[in-house]
Amino acid sequence: MPTKSDLSPGAPAVSGYSQGSTSSGKPDKAANEARCGNSVGEESPLLPGVKQEGSSLNGNGKSVLETFEELQHHFGYKLLTILFASQHLLKGFALSFISPCTQYLLASYRVSAPHMQIYTGVFMLPWAMKPIIGLLSDAAPIAGYNKAPYMRGVTILGMFAFACIGVVPQRHLSVIGLVTCLFLIHLQFSTCDLLSEAKYAEQMQAKPEHGPALMSFVWSGRTAAALIATIMIGPIMLHLGPKAPFVLAMIPASVILVPLAKGFMEEKKKTAKDLSEVWIMLGRQKEACMLCILMFAGTVILSVIGILFASVRLNAVAAIVVAVVMLAAFSIVLQPEIARVNAFFLIQTSVSISIGGASFYFYTDSPKAFPEGPHFSMEFYTSVLGICGSLFSLLGIYLYQKYSTSFGYRRLLLVSNVALSILSLSDVVLFTRLNKRMGLPDDAFVLGASVLASVVNQWQWMPGVVIMSQLCPKGMEAIMYALLAGCHNLGNTIASNSGALVLELLGVNPSGADNETEQFKYLWVGSALSTILPLFTLGLIPWLIPDVTQTDRILKDNPDDATANSLWRRWTGPVELSAACLGGIIVRPHSQWYCLS
């Protein structure tokens, strides 16, 4: 079943996406969902309240050319060029073009299913690093500029990584080298995505009346580019192999260097005074800054352990420890309304264990490796499933916009999660080969289930994007959304590592070797667990999800303060001295007076 995240490279929300908030055994199409442009009508992640009005540029009755000319008049050709290079070519085309190749590349090294998931979790971590990337760009400009130098730097690293994967023979590039290169490539994607989003959010704040049109330009172009990449990638991989797309993707991925070199970001050089004001502002948001640093530390720990240590159990334990630390830190520091929602999505994402590594081999193993398998071709697995999933994801977004935008969060999350779990039961049918005994062909069965899941998935994913947008206090939209989305994306890596441990315990360790039918014997058990575990989180909805509709305000009492009334504030806030305290002991930790009677 398709996997989804807003917040992942695959999902077209601010962060990328990643792996997914659900992790069933259907073909892992996180990248395919990036191609669908799951953003029609989505609230701007950096500007809560700015909505798209449609899925196309001419949704207001104007032609595409007229709309483009109007955008150029209001925002200038330089900004549109930057967005074309960063959002359409880089995140839309290049990301969707190379994403289906990664599993095939890892399989060429005979990487077992559990280790495939560990490595995938590692190279997707840059999407969880967005908070520290944003904090670093704000606090430490290079030569006085916040965005362009960082975008140039990661692009150069990305070009090096693209070239290594595409040109260096496999015998000279170890699997660790491959994972490192993929990490650098996703670092380019996530950094350019974040900083270009910050740029167009800044422009929309200045001209909010034209914001929906600019959002439509971004999302429509990304959708079109992603669909083109999806159509192309299957035949190209079939004839040229999984390394060639990285050579071809270097061209669209490097185009961003041209407008950057010409100064199209139009940044004002920061003076010492400007920088001091930024540091003062960050000082007022010190709790959020500390969360950025803590999340960065967690991603570094998981990256190092994932690359250097082959132990699946060690990686799973490390992921669970990081999840607990993040859950505790966010719950203590953020105001209760934000902390509860973040806790729900982090818990649900983390327990949605992924078995994508094993399901990949189940679907694509050759007849010699797995005689009873579906034996999906590279073209069907990448392009056909990707295109159908993308188109029906758009249908899901349309239905969501038309029928459910007035629904409450609790109702939507409950219905969508139950529906996805029911659809996920088809995985058990497939992995036990019951569908063959029922006379249902594998390709039609998988295609039908994936199409339905693509529609329902939007009903789970879209409310998450909206609610996180509404949880961003005024003046902290960018950093808070990056934190919430980054925490969600971190949950995907935790689900991947935990799923790897489940596969190892079940003895499901396929690697594409000959005669490995026995390796899939208990795959259905892992699929059942990935279906059942998220259902337990539904019991948390009454306590963690606010009982409001998607149009209601959530932060009513303290809309401008992310940490108001938090446990941290209660523990460290000032206490007034009174006569009752005169007989006690007065202490002054952290410049605050306390009375210990």
Coordinates of C-alpha atoms in Angstrom, one line a residue:
M1 CA 0.0 0.0 0.0
P2 CA 1.3 3.5 -0.7
T3 CA 3.1 5.2 2.1
K4 CA 2.7 8.8 3.0
S5 CA 4.1 11.6 4.8
D6 CA 3.9 15.4 4.6
L7 CA 6.7 15.7 5.7
S8 CA 8.9 13.5 3.7
P9 CA 10.3 13.8 0.5
G10 CA 7.6 11.8 -0.9
A11 CA 4.9 13.9 0.4
P12 CA 4.8 17.3 -1.0
A13 CA 4.2 19.1 2.2
V14 CA 7.0 21.3 3.5
S15 CA 9.3 18.6 4.4
G16 CA 9.4 16.0 2.5
Y17 CA 8.6 12.9 2.8
S18 CA 9.6 10.3 3.3
Q19 CA 8.9 7.1 3.9
G20 CA 5.4 7.1 5.2
S21 CA 3.0 7.3 8.0
T22 CA 1.7 3.9 7.2
S23 CA 3.9 1.0 6.3
S24 CA 2.2 -1.9 4.8
G25 CA 3.6 -4.5 2.4
K26 CA 2.4 -3.0 -0.8
P27 CA 5.1 -1.7 -3.1
D28 CA 6.9 1.1 -1.3
K29 CA 5.9 4.1 -3.4
A30 CA 6.9 6.9 -1.2
A31 CA 8.5 8.5 -4.2
N32 CA 5.5 7.8 -6.4
E33 CA 3.4 9.8 -4.0
A34 CA 5.7 12.7 -4.3
R35 CA 4.8 12.6 -8.0
C36 CA 1.1 13.0 -7.4
G37 CA 1.5 16.5 -5.9
N38 CA -0.6 15.8 -2.8
S39 CA -1.0 19.5 -2.2
V40 CA -4.1 20.7 -4.0
G41 CA -5.8 22.9 -1.6
E42 CA -3.1 22.4 1.1
E43 CA -2.4 25.1 3.5
S44 CA 0.9 26.7 3.1
P45 CA 3.2 25.1 5.7
L46 CA 5.0 28.4 6.2
L47 CA 1.9 30.5 6.0
P48 CA -1.0 28.8 7.7
G49 CA -4.2 30.2 6.3
V50 CA -3.0 30.7 2.8
K51 CA -4.8 28.1 0.7
Q52 CA -4.5 26.9 -2.8
E53 CA -7.7 27.4 -4.9
G54 CA -7.2 24.5 -7.2
S55 CA -4.9 22.0 -8.7
S56 CA -4.0 24.0 -11.8
L57 CA -2.7 27.4 -12.7
N58 CA -5.8 28.3 -14.5
G59 CA -8.2 27.3 -11.7
N60 CA -9.6 30.9 -11.7
G61 CA -10.6 30.8 -15.4
K62 CA -7.4 32.3 -16.8
S63 CA -5.2 30.6 -19.2
V64 CA -1.9 29.1 -18.0
L65 CA 0.0 31.8 -19.9
E66 CA -2.1 34.6 -18.5
T67 CA -1.6 33.3 -15.0
F68 CA 2.1 33.0 -15.5
E69 CA 2.4 36.5 -16.8
E70 CA 0.4 37.8 -13.8
L71 CA 2.7 35.9 -11.4
Q72 CA 5.7 37.4 -13.2
H73 CA 4.3 40.8 -12.8
H74 CA 3.7 40.5 -9.1
F75 CA 6.6 38.3 -8.0
G76 CA 9.2 38.8 -10.8
Y77 CA 10.8 36.3 -13.1
K78 CA 13.7 35.7 -10.8
L79 CA 11.6 34.1 -8.0
L80 CA 9.7 32.0 -10.6
T81 CA 13.0 30.8 -12.0
I82 CA 14.2 29.8 -8.6
L83 CA 11.0 27.9 -7.9
F84 CA 11.1 26.2 -11.3
A85 CA 14.6 25.0 -10.6
S86 CA 14.2 24.0 -7.0
Q87 CA 10.6 22.8 -6.8
H88 CA 9.8 21.6 -10.3
L89 CA 13.1 20.2 -11.6
L90 CA 14.8 19.2 -8.4
K91 CA 12.0 18.1 -6.0
G92 CA 9.4 17.3 -8.7
F93 CA 11.5 15.6 -11.4
A94 CA 14.8 14.6 -10.0
L95 CA 13.6 13.2 -6.7
S96 CA 10.8 11.2 -8.4
F97 CA 13.2 10.1 -11.1
I98 CA 15.8 8.5 -8.8
S99 CA 13.6 7.3 -5.9
P100 CA 12.5 4.1 -7.5
C101 CA 16.1 3.2 -8.3
T102 CA 17.3 3.0 -4.7
Q103 CA 15.8 -0.4 -3.8
Y104 CA 17.1 -1.9 -7.0
L105 CA 20.6 -0.5 -6.3
L106 CA 20.6 -1.9 -2.8
A107 CA 19.3 -5.3 -4.1
S108 CA 22.2 -5.4 -6.6
Y109 CA 24.5 -5.6 -3.5
R110 CA 22.4 -8.5 -2.2
V111 CA 21.4 -6.4 0.8
S112 CA 19.0 -8.3 2.9
A113 CA 15.5 -6.9 3.6
P114 CA 16.1 -5.8 7.2
H115 CA 19.4 -4.0 6.3
M116 CA 17.7 -2.4 3.2
Q117 CA 15.3 -0.8 5.6
I118 CA 18.1 0.4 7.9
Y119 CA 20.0 1.9 5.0
T120 CA 16.8 3.5 3.7
G121 CA 16.2 5.1 7.0
V122 CA 19.7 6.5 7.1
F123 CA 19.7 8.2 3.7
M124 CA 16.2 9.7 4.3
L125 CA 17.3 11.4 7.5
P126 CA 18.1 14.7 5.9
W127 CA 14.4 15.3 5.7
A128 CA 14.3 15.1 9.5
M129 CA 17.2 17.6 9.6
K130 CA 15.2 20.5 8.2
P131 CA 14.9 22.2 11.6
I132 CA 18.6 22.5 12.2
I133 CA 19.1 23.4 8.5
G134 CA 16.7 26.3 8.9
L135 CA 18.2 27.3 12.3
L136 CA 21.8 27.2 10.9
S137 CA 20.9 29.3 7.8
D138 CA 19.2 32.0 10.0
A139 CA 21.9 32.1 12.7
A140 CA 25.0 31.7 10.6
P141 CA 24.9 33.4 7.3
I142 CA 27.8 32.8 4.9
A143 CA 29.4 36.0 3.6
G144 CA 26.3 37.8 4.9
Y145 CA 23.8 35.6 3.0
N146 CA 21.4 33.1 4.6
K147 CA 20.1 30.9 1.7
A148 CA 22.1 30.9 -1.5
P149 CA 25.5 29.8 -0.2
Y150 CA 23.9 26.9 1.6
M151 CA 22.0 25.9 -1.5
R152 CA 25.1 26.1 -3.6
G153 CA 27.1 24.1 -1.1
V154 CA 24.7 21.2 -0.8
T155 CA 24.1 21.2 -4.6
I156 CA 27.8 20.7 -5.2
L157 CA 27.9 17.9 -2.7
G158 CA 24.8 16.4 -4.5
M159 CA 26.4 16.6 -7.9
F160 CA 29.4 14.7 -6.6
A161 CA 27.1 12.0 -5.1
F162 CA 25.1 11.7 -8.3
A163 CA 28.3 11.2 -10.3
C164 CA 29.7 8.6 -7.9
I165 CA 26.5 6.5 -8.1
G166 CA 26.0 6.9 -11.8
V167 CA 29.6 6.6 -13.0
V168 CA 31.7 4.7 -10.5
P169 CA 31.6 0.9 -11.1
Q170 CA 29.8 -1.1 -8.4
R171 CA 32.9 -3.0 -7.5
H172 CA 34.6 0.3 -6.6
L173 CA 31.6 1.7 -4.6
S174 CA 30.8 -0.1 -1.4
V175 CA 27.2 -0.3 -0.1
I176 CA 28.3 2.2 2.7
G177 CA 29.6 4.5 -0.1
L178 CA 26.2 4.2 -1.9
V179 CA 24.3 5.0 1.3
T180 CA 26.5 8.0 2.0
C181 CA 26.0 9.3 -1.6
L182 CA 22.2 8.9 -1.3
F183 CA 22.4 10.8 2.1
L184 CA 24.1 13.7 0.3
I185 CA 21.6 13.7 -2.5
H186 CA 18.7 13.9 -0.1
L187 CA 20.5 16.6 1.9
Q188 CA 20.5 18.6 -1.4
F189 CA 16.8 18.0 -1.9
S190 CA 15.8 18.8 1.7
T191 CA 17.9 22.0 2.0
C192 CA 17.0 23.5 -1.4
D193 CA 13.3 22.6 -0.7
L194 CA 13.3 24.3 2.7
L195 CA 15.2 27.4 1.7
S196 CA 13.2 28.0 -1.5
E197 CA 10.0 27.5 0.5
A198 CA 11.1 30.1 2.9
K199 CA 11.8 32.4 0.0
Y200 CA 8.4 32.1 -1.5
A201 CA 6.7 32.3 1.9
E202 CA 8.4 35.6 2.4
Q203 CA 7.1 36.9 -0.9
M204 CA 3.6 35.6 -0.1
Q205 CA 3.6 37.5 3.2
A206 CA 4.3 40.7 1.3
K207 CA 1.5 39.9 -1.3
P208 CA -0.9 37.5 0.4
E209 CA -3.7 38.2 -2.2
H210 CA -1.6 36.5 -4.8
G211 CA -0.4 33.6 -2.6
P212 CA -2.9 31.0 -3.8
A213 CA -1.8 31.6 -7.4
L214 CA 1.9 31.2 -6.5
M215 CA 1.1 28.0 -4.5
S216 CA -0.7 26.6 -7.5
F217 CA 2.3 27.4 -9.7
V218 CA 4.6 25.5 -7.3
W219 CA 2.4 22.4 -6.8
S220 CA 1.1 22.1 -10.3
G221 CA 4.5 22.3 -11.8
R222 CA 5.9 19.8 -9.3
T223 CA 3.0 17.5 -10.1
A224 CA 3.6 17.7 -13.8
A225 CA 7.3 17.2 -13.5
A226 CA 6.9 14.2 -11.1
L227 CA 4.4 12.5 -13.4
I228 CA 6.8 12.9 -16.4
A229 CA 9.6 11.4 -14.3
T230 CA 7.3 8.5 -13.3
I231 CA 6.4 7.7 -16.9
M232 CA 10.1 7.8 -18.0
I233 CA 11.8 5.9 -15.2
G234 CA 10.4 2.4 -15.8
P235 CA 11.6 2.0 -19.4
I236 CA 14.9 3.8 -18.7
M237 CA 15.7 1.4 -15.8
L238 CA 14.6 -1.6 -17.8
H239 CA 17.0 -0.8 -20.6
L240 CA 19.9 1.1 -18.9
G241 CA 19.8 -0.2 -15.3
P242 CA 19.3 1.6 -12.0
K243 CA 22.6 3.5 -12.1
A244 CA 21.9 5.4 -15.4
P245 CA 19.1 7.6 -14.0
F246 CA 21.5 9.2 -11.5
V247 CA 23.6 10.4 -14.5
L248 CA 20.6 11.7 -16.3
A249 CA 19.2 13.4 -13.1
M250 CA 22.4 15.4 -12.7
I251 CA 21.2 17.8 -15.3
P252 CA 17.9 18.9 -13.7
A253 CA 19.4 18.7 -10.2
S254 CA 22.2 21.1 -11.2
V255 CA 20.1 23.7 -12.9
I256 CA 19.6 25.5 -9.6
L257 CA 23.2 26.6 -9.7
V258 CA 22.5 28.9 -12.6
P259 CA 19.9 31.2 -11.0
L260 CA 21.8 31.1 -7.7
A261 CA 25.0 32.3 -9.5
K262 CA 23.0 35.1 -11.1
G263 CA 21.7 36.3 -7.7
F264 CA 18.1 35.4 -8.4
M265 CA 17.4 34.8 -4.6
E266 CA 17.7 38.5 -4.2
E267 CA 18.9 38.3 -0.7
K268 CA 19.9 41.4 1.2
K269 CA 23.4 41.1 2.7
K270 CA 23.1 40.8 6.5
T271 CA 25.0 43.4 8.5
A272 CA 26.3 42.9 12.1
K273 CA 23.2 44.7 13.3
D274 CA 20.9 42.4 11.4
L275 CA 22.6 39.4 12.7
S276 CA 22.4 40.6 16.3
E277 CA 18.6 41.1 15.8
V278 CA 18.3 37.6 14.6
W279 CA 20.2 36.2 17.6
I280 CA 17.9 38.2 19.9
M281 CA 14.9 36.7 18.1
L282 CA 16.3 33.2 18.4
G283 CA 17.0 33.9 22.1
R284 CA 13.3 34.5 22.6
Q285 CA 12.7 31.1 21.0
K286 CA 15.5 29.3 22.8
E287 CA 13.3 26.3 23.7
A288 CA 12.5 25.7 20.0
C289 CA 16.2 26.2 19.1
M290 CA 17.1 23.5 21.7
L291 CA 14.6 21.1 20.1
C292 CA 16.2 21.7 16.7
I293 CA 19.6 20.9 18.2
L294 CA 18.3 17.8 20.0
M295 CA 16.6 16.5 16.8
F296 CA 19.8 17.0 14.9
A297 CA 21.7 15.1 17.5
G298 CA 19.2 12.2 17.2
T299 CA 19.5 12.1 13.4
V300 CA 23.3 12.1 13.6
I301 CA 23.3 9.2 16.1
L302 CA 20.9 7.2 13.9
S303 CA 23.0 7.9 10.8
V304 CA 26.3 6.9 12.4
I305 CA 24.9 3.7 13.9
G306 CA 23.1 2.8 10.7
I307 CA 26.2 3.2 8.6
L308 CA 28.8 1.8 10.9
F309 CA 27.0 -1.1 12.7
A310 CA 25.4 -3.9 10.9
S311 CA 23.4 -5.1 13.9
V312 CA 19.7 -4.8 13.2
R313 CA 18.9 -5.0 16.9
L314 CA 21.3 -2.2 17.8
N315 CA 19.7 0.1 15.2
A316 CA 16.2 -0.7 16.4
V317 CA 17.1 0.0 20.0
A318 CA 18.8 3.2 19.1
A319 CA 15.7 4.3 17.1
I320 CA 13.4 3.5 19.9
V321 CA 15.6 5.4 22.4
V322 CA 15.7 8.4 20.1
A323 CA 11.9 8.3 19.7
V324 CA 11.3 8.2 23.5
V325 CA 13.8 11.1 24.0
M326 CA 12.1 13.2 21.3
L327 CA 8.6 12.4 22.6
A328 CA 9.6 13.5 26.1
A329 CA 11.4 16.6 25.0
F330 CA 8.6 17.9 22.8
S331 CA 6.0 17.0 25.4
I332 CA 7.9 18.9 28.1
V333 CA 8.9 22.0 26.2
L334 CA 5.9 22.8 23.9
Q335 CA 2.6 24.1 25.1
P336 CA 0.1 21.3 25.8
E337 CA -2.1 21.7 22.7
I338 CA 0.9 21.4 20.4
A339 CA 2.6 18.7 22.5
R340 CA -0.4 16.4 22.4
V341 CA -0.9 16.5 18.7
N342 CA 2.8 16.0 18.0
A343 CA 2.8 13.0 20.5
F344 CA 0.0 11.4 18.6
F345 CA 1.6 11.6 15.2
L346 CA 5.0 10.6 16.4
I347 CA 3.6 7.6 18.2
Q348 CA 1.4 6.5 15.3
T349 CA 4.2 6.9 12.7
S350 CA 6.7 5.1 14.9
V351 CA 4.5 2.0 15.5
S352 CA 3.5 1.8 11.8
I353 CA 6.4 -0.6 11.3
S354 CA 7.7 -0.9 7.8
I355 CA 8.3 -4.1 6.0
G356 CA 9.0 -2.5 2.6
G357 CA 12.4 -4.1 2.2
A358 CA 10.9 -7.6 2.3
S359 CA 7.9 -6.7 0.2
F360 CA 10.2 -5.3 -2.5
Y361 CA 11.9 -8.7 -2.9
F362 CA 8.5 -10.5 -2.7
Y363 CA 7.3 -8.5 -5.6
T364 CA 10.4 -8.4 -7.8
D365 CA 12.2 -11.7 -7.2
S366 CA 12.9 -13.7 -10.3
P367 CA 11.3 -17.1 -10.9
K368 CA 14.6 -18.7 -9.9
A369 CA 14.7 -16.9 -6.6
F370 CA 11.0 -17.2 -5.7
P371 CA 9.0 -19.5 -8.1
E372 CA 5.7 -18.7 -6.4
G373 CA 6.2 -14.9 -6.5
P374 CA 4.4 -12.2 -8.5
H375 CA 7.6 -11.5 -10.6
F376 CA 6.6 -7.9 -11.3
S377 CA 8.7 -6.3 -14.0
M378 CA 10.7 -3.2 -13.3
E379 CA 8.4 -1.1 -15.6
F380 CA 5.2 -2.3 -13.8
Y381 CA 6.6 -1.9 -10.3
T382 CA 7.9 1.6 -10.9
S383 CA 6.0 3.4 -13.7
V384 CA 2.6 1.6 -13.8
L385 CA 2.0 1.5 -10.1
G386 CA 3.5 4.9 -9.7
I387 CA 1.3 6.6 -12.3
C388 CA -1.9 4.9 -11.0
G389 CA -1.1 5.8 -7.4
S390 CA -0.4 9.4 -8.3
L391 CA -3.5 9.9 -10.3
F392 CA -5.8 8.3 -7.7
S393 CA -4.0 10.3 -4.9
L394 CA -5.1 13.4 -6.8
L395 CA -8.7 12.0 -6.8
G396 CA -8.4 11.5 -3.1
I397 CA -7.4 15.1 -2.6
Y398 CA -10.3 16.3 -4.7
L399 CA -12.7 14.2 -2.7
Y400 CA -11.2 15.4 0.5
Q401 CA -11.6 19.0 -0.5
K402 CA -15.1 18.5 -1.8
Y403 CA -16.6 16.5 1.0
S404 CA -14.5 16.5 4.2
T405 CA -12.9 19.9 4.8
S406 CA -15.6 20.7 7.4
F407 CA -15.2 17.4 9.3
G408 CA -13.5 17.3 12.7
Y409 CA -10.0 16.0 13.1
R410 CA -11.0 13.2 15.3
R411 CA -13.6 11.9 12.9
L412 CA -11.3 12.1 9.9
L413 CA -8.4 10.4 11.6
L414 CA -10.5 7.6 13.0
V415 CA -12.3 6.9 9.7
S416 CA -9.2 7.1 7.5
N417 CA -7.0 4.9 9.8
V418 CA -9.7 2.2 10.1
A419 CA -10.2 2.3 6.3
L420 CA -6.4 2.0 5.7
S421 CA -6.1 -0.9 8.1
I422 CA -9.0 -2.8 6.4
L423 CA -7.3 -2.2 3.0
S424 CA -4.0 -3.3 4.4
L425 CA -5.5 -6.7 5.1
S426 CA -5.1 -7.3 1.4
D427 CA -1.4 -7.6 2.1
V428 CA -2.0 -10.7 4.2
V429 CA -4.1 -12.2 1.4
L430 CA -1.3 -11.5 -1.0
F431 CA 1.6 -12.7 1.1
T432 CA -0.2 -16.0 1.9
R433 CA -0.9 -16.3 -1.8
L434 CA -4.6 -16.7 -1.0
N435 CA -5.5 -14.4 -3.9
K436 CA -4.0 -17.0 -6.4
R437 CA -6.2 -19.7 -4.8
M438 CA -9.1 -17.4 -5.3
G439 CA -8.2 -16.9 -9.0
L440 CA -7.2 -13.2 -8.6
P441 CA -4.0 -12.3 -10.6
D442 CA -1.3 -10.5 -8.6
D443 CA -1.0 -7.5 -10.8
A444 CA -4.7 -6.7 -10.8
F445 CA -5.0 -7.4 -7.1
V446 CA -2.1 -5.1 -6.1
L447 CA -3.2 -2.4 -8.5
G448 CA -6.7 -2.3 -7.2
A449 CA -5.6 -2.3 -3.5
S450 CA -3.0 0.4 -4.1
V451 CA -5.5 2.6 -6.0
L452 CA -8.0 2.4 -3.2
A453 CA -5.3 3.0 -0.6
S454 CA -4.0 6.1 -2.5
V455 CA -7.4 7.7 -2.3
V456 CA -8.0 6.9 1.4
N457 CA -4.4 7.9 2.3
Q458 CA -5.1 11.5 1.4
W459 CA -7.9 11.6 4.0
Q460 CA -5.4 10.6 6.6
W461 CA -2.5 12.8 5.4
M462 CA -4.3 16.1 4.5
P463 CA -5.7 16.7 8.0
G464 CA -2.3 16.1 9.5
V465 CA -0.8 18.9 7.3
V466 CA -3.7 21.3 8.2
I467 CA -3.5 20.7 11.9
M468 CA 0.3 21.1 12.0
S469 CA 0.0 24.3 10.1
Q470 CA -2.5 25.6 12.7
L471 CA -0.3 24.6 15.5
C472 CA 2.4 27.1 14.4
P473 CA 2.4 30.2 16.6
K474 CA 2.5 33.5 14.8
G475 CA 6.0 34.6 14.1
M476 CA 7.3 31.0 14.5
E477 CA 5.6 29.4 11.5
A478 CA 8.8 28.2 9.7
I479 CA 10.7 26.9 12.6
M480 CA 7.7 25.2 14.3
Y481 CA 6.5 23.6 11.2
A482 CA 9.9 22.3 10.4
L483 CA 10.1 20.9 14.0
L484 CA 6.7 19.1 13.8
A485 CA 7.3 17.8 10.3
G486 CA 10.9 16.8 11.1
C487 CA 9.6 14.9 14.2
H488 CA 7.1 13.1 12.0
N489 CA 9.8 12.2 9.4
L490 CA 12.0 10.9 12.2
G491 CA 9.2 8.6 13.1
N492 CA 9.4 7.1 9.7
T493 CA 13.0 6.1 10.3
I494 CA 12.0 4.7 13.6
A495 CA 9.3 2.6 12.0
S496 CA 11.8 1.4 9.3
N497 CA 14.3 0.3 11.9
S498 CA 11.7 -1.3 14.1
G499 CA 10.3 -3.1 11.1
A500 CA 13.8 -4.4 10.3
L501 CA 14.0 -6.0 13.7
V502 CA 10.5 -7.6 13.3
L503 CA 11.6 -9.1 10.0
E504 CA 14.8 -10.5 11.5
L505 CA 12.9 -12.0 14.4
L506 CA 10.5 -13.6 12.0
G507 CA 13.3 -15.0 9.9
V508 CA 12.3 -12.9 6.8
N509 CA 15.7 -12.1 5.3
P510 CA 15.3 -12.2 1.5
S511 CA 18.1 -10.8 -0.6
G512 CA 17.3 -11.8 -4.1
A513 CA 19.3 -15.0 -3.9
D514 CA 18.2 -18.2 -5.6
N515 CA 15.6 -20.4 -3.9
E516 CA 14.6 -18.1 -1.1
T517 CA 10.9 -19.0 -1.0
E518 CA 11.3 -20.0 2.7
Q519 CA 12.3 -16.4 3.5
F520 CA 8.8 -15.2 2.8
K521 CA 7.0 -17.8 5.0
Y522 CA 6.2 -15.4 7.8
L523 CA 6.1 -12.2 5.9
W524 CA 2.3 -12.1 6.4
V525 CA 2.9 -11.9 10.1
G526 CA 4.9 -8.8 9.7
S527 CA 2.2 -7.4 7.5
A528 CA -0.4 -8.1 10.0
L529 CA 1.6 -6.4 12.8
S530 CA 2.0 -3.3 10.6
T531 CA -1.7 -3.2 10.1
I532 CA -2.8 -3.9 13.7
L533 CA -0.3 -1.8 15.7
P534 CA -1.5 1.6 14.4
L535 CA -5.0 0.8 15.4
F536 CA -4.0 0.9 19.1
T537 CA -3.1 4.5 18.7
L538 CA -6.7 5.3 17.8
G539 CA -7.5 5.0 21.5
L540 CA -5.3 8.0 22.1
I541 CA -7.4 10.3 19.8
P542 CA -9.8 11.5 22.5
W543 CA -6.8 12.6 24.7
L544 CA -4.4 13.9 22.1
I545 CA -6.4 15.3 19.2
P546 CA -8.5 18.4 19.8
D547 CA -12.3 18.1 19.3
V548 CA -12.5 20.8 16.7
T549 CA -13.2 21.1 13.0
Q550 CA -10.4 21.9 10.5
T551 CA -11.6 25.5 10.2
D552 CA -11.5 26.1 14.0
R553 CA -8.6 27.8 15.7
I554 CA -6.6 25.5 18.0
L555 CA -4.2 27.9 19.8
K556 CA -6.8 30.2 21.3
D557 CA -5.2 31.1 24.6
N558 CA -1.6 31.6 23.6
P559 CA -1.5 31.8 19.8
D560 CA 1.9 33.6 19.7
D561 CA 3.9 31.4 22.1
A562 CA 4.9 27.8 21.4
T563 CA 5.9 27.1 25.0
A564 CA 3.2 28.9 27.0
N565 CA 1.9 26.9 30.0
S566 CA 4.3 24.0 29.1
L567 CA 5.7 21.7 31.7
W568 CA 9.1 23.4 31.2
R569 CA 7.6 26.8 31.8
R570 CA 5.9 25.5 35.0
W571 CA 9.1 24.0 36.3
T572 CA 11.3 26.9 35.5
G573 CA 9.0 29.9 35.7
P574 CA 9.3 32.6 38.4
V575 CA 7.6 32.1 41.7
E576 CA 6.4 35.1 43.7
L577 CA 7.8 35.3 47.2
S578 CA 5.3 35.6 49.9
A579 CA 5.1 35.9 53.7
A580 CA 4.5 32.1 53.8
C581 CA 7.9 31.6 52.3
L582 CA 9.9 33.7 54.8
G583 CA 10.5 30.7 57.0
G584 CA 11.8 28.6 54.1
I585 CA 14.9 28.4 52.1
I586 CA 15.3 30.7 49.1
V587 CA 17.3 29.6 46.1
R588 CA 18.0 31.3 42.8
P589 CA 18.7 28.7 40.0
H590 CA 18.9 30.1 36.4
S591 CA 18.2 33.7 37.5
Q592 CA 14.8 32.8 39.0
W593 CA 13.9 32.9 42.7
Y594 CA 12.4 29.8 44.3
C595 CA 11.1 29.2 47.8
L596 CA 11.8 25.7 49.2
S597 CA 9.6 25.7 52.3

